[in-house]
Amino acid sequence: GAVVSQHPSWVICKSGTSVKIECRSLDFQATTMFWYRQFPKQSLMLMATSNEGSKATYEQGVEKDKFLINHASLTLSTLTVTSAHPEDSSFYICSAGLAGGIALNEQFFGPGTRLTVL
Amino acid sequence: GDSVTQMEGPVTLSEEAFLTINCTYTATGYPSLFWYVQYPGEGLQLLLKATKADDKGSNKGFEATYRKETTSFHLEKGSVQVSDSAVYFCALTPKAAGNKLTFGGGTRVLVKP
């Protein structure tokens, strides 16, 4: 149980285009989803926290107009990188938090999406 | 604010060697502590966790004990295998932070046959 999927697993796009990444909790409901960015050989940097049915909360320094997050249901959150540029190339990872229960503080991570902007 | 500090890698070991990865944290109250593992090209997987002082998390031969007095959560494994080669992340979340995780910098472990 507690499986999180991401789609696509990798994407290559041209500079100036937009890319949408999906994050789904497959067998549980996630009231909260998180989006992280990971540069090569570095740790995860939290970009934003997404709660179902409300606006995402962005971390300091993350452009909300650049990285659009939508959490339309309890099983789906999307991250859209708008007008992508080469510096947006990175590994994007989502995670989902269980809604209550004994695993209140546990997150389940997706496999990640590697974005390369040419 | 909260922070997690873990030893820098890479750590290179021979198969069957003993592995220790140090992790210390700074947080208010009593956070939950986690170790995550990331295999090449993949997302993070929860390795083990502990939610209160003196708890010991264990999984796949790995262990870590929540030490409140030293604010530490060191990861250990008695006999590593080549398949344990990965990046290991220590992390914490305050109980009231809505699952928000703070990660350490990660430690790359390479096990040679």
Short mmCIF file of C-alpha atoms in Angstrom, two decimals:
data_model
loop_
_atom_site.label_atom_id
_atom_site.label_comp_id
_atom_site.label_asym_id
_atom_site.label_seq_id
_atom_site.Cartn_x
_atom_site.Cartn_y
_atom_site.Cartn_z
CA GLY A 1 0.00 0.00 0.00
CA ALA A 2 0.77 3.72 0.03
CA VAL A 3 2.07 3.91 -3.53
CA VAL A 4 2.71 7.22 -5.25
CA SER A 5 3.24 7.46 -8.99
CA GLN A 6 4.59 10.25 -11.16
CA HIS A 7 4.13 10.84 -14.83
CA PRO A 8 6.13 11.26 -16.93
CA SER A 9 9.26 9.68 -15.50
CA TRP A 10 11.38 11.81 -17.77
CA VAL A 11 10.73 14.61 -20.21
CA ILE A 12 12.81 16.67 -22.61
CA CYS A 13 11.41 19.95 -23.83
CA LYS A 14 12.47 23.05 -25.68
CA SER A 15 13.15 26.31 -23.90
CA GLY A 16 10.02 28.43 -23.58
CA THR A 17 7.55 25.57 -23.49
CA SER A 18 5.53 24.43 -20.49
CA VAL A 19 5.67 21.00 -18.92
CA LYS A 20 3.13 19.34 -16.66
CA ILE A 21 4.08 16.66 -14.16
CA GLU A 22 1.43 14.52 -12.47
CA CYS A 23 1.62 13.01 -9.02
CA ARG A 24 -0.94 10.41 -7.98
CA SER A 25 -1.56 8.50 -4.78
CA LEU A 26 -2.72 5.14 -6.06
CA ASP A 27 -4.22 3.44 -3.06
CA PHE A 28 -4.83 6.10 -0.46
CA GLN A 29 -6.17 9.58 -0.10
CA ALA A 30 -3.64 12.33 0.37
CA THR A 31 -4.88 15.58 1.78
CA THR A 32 -1.39 17.00 1.46
CA MET A 33 1.14 16.59 -1.32
CA PHE A 34 4.61 18.03 -1.49
CA TRP A 35 6.80 18.97 -4.42
CA TYR A 36 10.57 18.80 -4.18
CA ARG A 37 13.39 19.64 -6.48
CA GLN A 38 16.69 17.82 -6.41
CA PHE A 39 19.85 18.93 -8.16
CA PRO A 40 22.52 16.37 -9.03
CA LYS A 41 24.22 14.95 -5.95
CA GLN A 42 22.29 17.27 -3.66
CA SER A 43 19.50 16.98 -1.16
CA LEU A 44 15.84 17.59 -1.76
CA MET A 45 14.60 21.13 -1.66
CA LEU A 46 10.95 21.59 -0.75
CA MET A 47 9.28 23.79 -3.32
CA ALA A 48 5.69 23.85 -2.15
CA THR A 49 3.03 22.18 -0.05
CA SER A 50 -0.22 21.42 -1.76
CA ASN A 51 -3.51 20.84 0.03
CA GLU A 52 -6.51 19.48 -1.79
CA GLY A 53 -8.93 22.18 -2.81
CA SER A 54 -6.79 25.12 -1.75
CA LYS A 55 -3.89 27.14 -3.04
CA ALA A 56 -0.41 25.75 -2.65
CA THR A 57 1.99 27.20 -0.11
CA TYR A 58 5.32 27.99 -1.70
CA GLU A 59 8.67 28.03 0.05
CA GLN A 60 10.69 31.19 0.10
CA GLY A 61 12.46 31.81 -3.18
CA VAL A 62 10.18 29.60 -5.28
CA GLU A 63 8.30 31.49 -7.97
CA LYS A 64 4.63 30.55 -7.79
CA ASP A 65 3.96 31.89 -11.28
CA LYS A 66 6.77 29.77 -12.64
CA PHE A 67 5.81 26.57 -10.88
CA LEU A 68 2.05 26.19 -10.95
CA ILE A 69 0.62 23.61 -8.60
CA ASN A 70 -2.90 22.26 -8.71
CA HIS A 71 -4.30 19.76 -6.23
CA ALA A 72 -7.73 19.09 -7.64
CA SER A 73 -8.50 15.85 -5.85
CA LEU A 74 -7.35 13.71 -2.94
CA THR A 75 -5.32 11.54 -5.31
CA LEU A 76 -3.87 13.96 -7.84
CA SER A 77 -1.57 16.95 -7.77
CA THR A 78 0.09 18.52 -10.79
CA LEU A 79 3.16 20.70 -11.15
CA THR A 80 3.43 22.80 -14.29
CA VAL A 81 6.76 24.36 -15.11
CA THR A 82 5.84 27.36 -17.23
CA SER A 83 8.11 28.83 -19.90
CA ALA A 84 10.82 26.38 -18.99
CA HIS A 85 14.47 27.33 -19.31
CA PRO A 86 17.64 25.23 -19.08
CA GLU A 87 18.13 26.23 -15.45
CA ASP A 88 14.82 24.51 -14.65
CA SER A 89 16.37 21.19 -15.61
CA SER A 90 16.26 19.04 -12.51
CA PHE A 91 14.78 15.99 -10.84
CA TYR A 92 11.32 16.76 -9.48
CA ILE A 93 9.92 14.53 -6.78
CA CYS A 94 6.49 14.57 -5.23
CA SER A 95 5.33 13.01 -2.01
CA ALA A 96 1.99 12.46 -0.36
CA GLY A 97 1.04 12.53 3.26
CA LEU A 98 -1.57 10.20 4.64
CA ALA A 99 -4.70 11.83 5.94
CA GLY A 100 -4.54 11.16 9.67
CA GLY A 101 -3.91 7.82 11.30
CA ILE A 102 -0.83 6.49 12.99
CA ALA A 103 1.35 7.45 10.02
CA LEU A 104 0.42 11.10 10.44
CA ASN A 105 3.98 12.26 9.99
CA GLU A 106 4.98 9.97 7.16
CA GLN A 107 5.31 10.89 3.53
CA PHE A 108 5.34 8.52 0.59
CA PHE A 109 7.48 9.52 -2.33
CA GLY A 110 6.97 9.19 -6.02
CA PRO A 111 9.76 7.86 -8.25
CA GLY A 112 10.60 11.32 -9.57
CA THR A 113 10.51 13.06 -12.95
CA ARG A 114 13.68 14.11 -14.69
CA LEU A 115 13.17 17.30 -16.66
CA THR A 116 15.69 18.38 -19.25
CA VAL A 117 15.17 21.72 -20.95
CA LEU A 118 17.15 22.25 -24.13
CA GLY B 1 14.56 26.80 12.39
CA ASP B 2 14.78 23.06 12.19
CA SER B 3 17.84 21.50 10.61
CA VAL B 4 19.45 18.14 9.98
CA THR B 5 23.17 17.56 9.63
CA GLN B 6 24.60 14.34 8.35
CA MET B 7 28.09 13.26 7.48
CA GLU B 8 29.27 14.03 4.02
CA GLY B 9 30.12 11.27 1.64
CA PRO B 10 30.95 9.49 -0.32
CA VAL B 11 31.46 6.58 1.99
CA THR B 12 33.19 3.67 0.30
CA LEU B 13 33.09 0.26 1.93
CA SER B 14 33.83 -3.33 1.14
CA GLU B 15 31.06 -5.89 1.22
CA GLU B 16 30.29 -7.18 4.74
CA ALA B 17 31.82 -4.11 6.38
CA PHE B 18 30.09 -2.17 9.17
CA LEU B 19 28.34 1.02 8.13
CA THR B 20 27.61 4.07 10.29
CA ILE B 21 26.15 7.31 8.99
CA ASN B 22 25.96 10.06 11.57
CA CYS B 23 22.93 12.31 11.77
CA THR B 24 22.22 15.08 14.25
CA TYR B 25 19.31 17.44 14.33
CA THR B 26 18.09 20.73 15.71
CA ALA B 27 14.39 21.09 16.39
CA THR B 28 11.96 22.32 18.98
CA GLY B 29 9.97 19.75 20.85
CA TYR B 30 10.04 16.09 19.91
CA PRO B 31 10.14 15.60 16.16
CA SER B 32 9.69 12.35 14.32
CA LEU B 33 12.91 11.14 12.70
CA PHE B 34 13.39 9.26 9.45
CA TRP B 35 15.98 7.66 7.24
CA TYR B 36 15.21 7.55 3.54
CA VAL B 37 17.20 5.75 0.85
CA GLN B 38 17.48 6.76 -2.79
CA TYR B 39 18.75 4.28 -5.33
CA PRO B 40 20.22 5.62 -8.58
CA GLY B 41 17.61 7.27 -10.77
CA GLU B 42 14.77 6.65 -8.34
CA GLY B 43 12.73 8.54 -5.78
CA LEU B 44 13.06 8.18 -2.05
CA GLN B 45 11.99 5.15 -0.07
CA LEU B 46 11.40 5.19 3.64
CA LEU B 47 14.01 2.99 5.29
CA LEU B 48 13.05 3.38 8.94
CA LYS B 49 11.62 5.84 11.40
CA ALA B 50 11.28 6.64 15.08
CA THR B 51 8.69 8.87 16.65
CA LYS B 52 9.85 9.32 20.23
CA ALA B 53 12.97 9.30 22.36
CA ASP B 54 14.74 5.93 22.74
CA ASP B 55 12.71 4.38 19.95
CA LYS B 56 14.73 2.16 17.65
CA GLY B 57 13.78 1.96 14.01
CA SER B 58 14.92 -1.04 12.03
CA ASN B 59 14.51 -2.43 8.54
CA LYS B 60 16.54 -4.57 6.12
CA GLY B 61 19.34 -4.92 8.67
CA PHE B 62 19.59 -1.17 9.25
CA GLU B 63 18.99 0.35 12.67
CA ALA B 64 18.82 3.82 14.16
CA THR B 65 18.00 4.91 17.71
CA TYR B 66 16.34 8.21 18.58
CA ARG B 67 18.69 9.85 21.09
CA LYS B 68 17.10 12.91 22.61
CA GLU B 69 20.07 13.70 24.88
CA THR B 70 22.49 13.92 21.96
CA THR B 71 19.88 14.95 19.35
CA SER B 72 21.11 12.18 17.10
CA PHE B 73 19.70 9.43 14.91
CA HIS B 74 22.73 7.58 13.56
CA LEU B 75 22.15 4.87 10.96
CA GLU B 76 23.99 1.55 11.29
CA LYS B 77 24.22 -1.74 9.49
CA GLY B 78 26.43 -4.56 10.59
CA SER B 79 27.24 -6.12 7.23
CA VAL B 80 26.62 -4.18 4.04
CA GLN B 81 25.99 -5.60 0.61
CA VAL B 82 26.65 -4.20 -2.84
CA SER B 83 22.91 -3.64 -3.17
CA ASP B 84 23.07 -1.15 -0.28
CA SER B 85 24.90 1.30 -2.53
CA ALA B 86 22.65 4.35 -2.55
CA VAL B 87 22.21 7.81 -1.11
CA TYR B 88 20.85 7.94 2.42
CA PHE B 89 18.93 10.93 3.76
CA CYS B 90 18.20 11.69 7.39
CA ALA B 91 15.07 13.77 7.93
CA LEU B 92 12.76 15.09 10.60
CA THR B 93 9.28 16.44 10.86
CA PRO B 94 7.89 18.28 13.86
CA LYS B 95 4.73 16.67 15.13
CA ALA B 96 2.64 19.75 14.42
CA ALA B 97 4.12 20.73 11.07
CA GLY B 98 1.64 18.96 8.83
CA ASN B 99 4.13 16.39 7.59
CA LYS B 100 6.66 18.97 6.37
CA LEU B 101 10.04 17.24 6.19
CA THR B 102 13.45 18.76 6.69
CA PHE B 103 16.22 16.76 5.02
CA GLY B 104 19.90 16.45 5.66
CA GLY B 105 22.29 16.80 2.77
CA GLY B 106 22.42 13.10 1.99
CA THR B 107 25.29 10.63 2.23
CA ARG B 108 26.32 8.61 -0.76
CA VAL B 109 27.39 5.06 0.09
CA LEU B 110 29.29 2.86 -2.32
CA VAL B 111 29.80 -0.78 -1.44
CA LYS B 112 32.42 -2.63 -3.43
CA PRO B 113 32.43 -6.40 -3.84
#
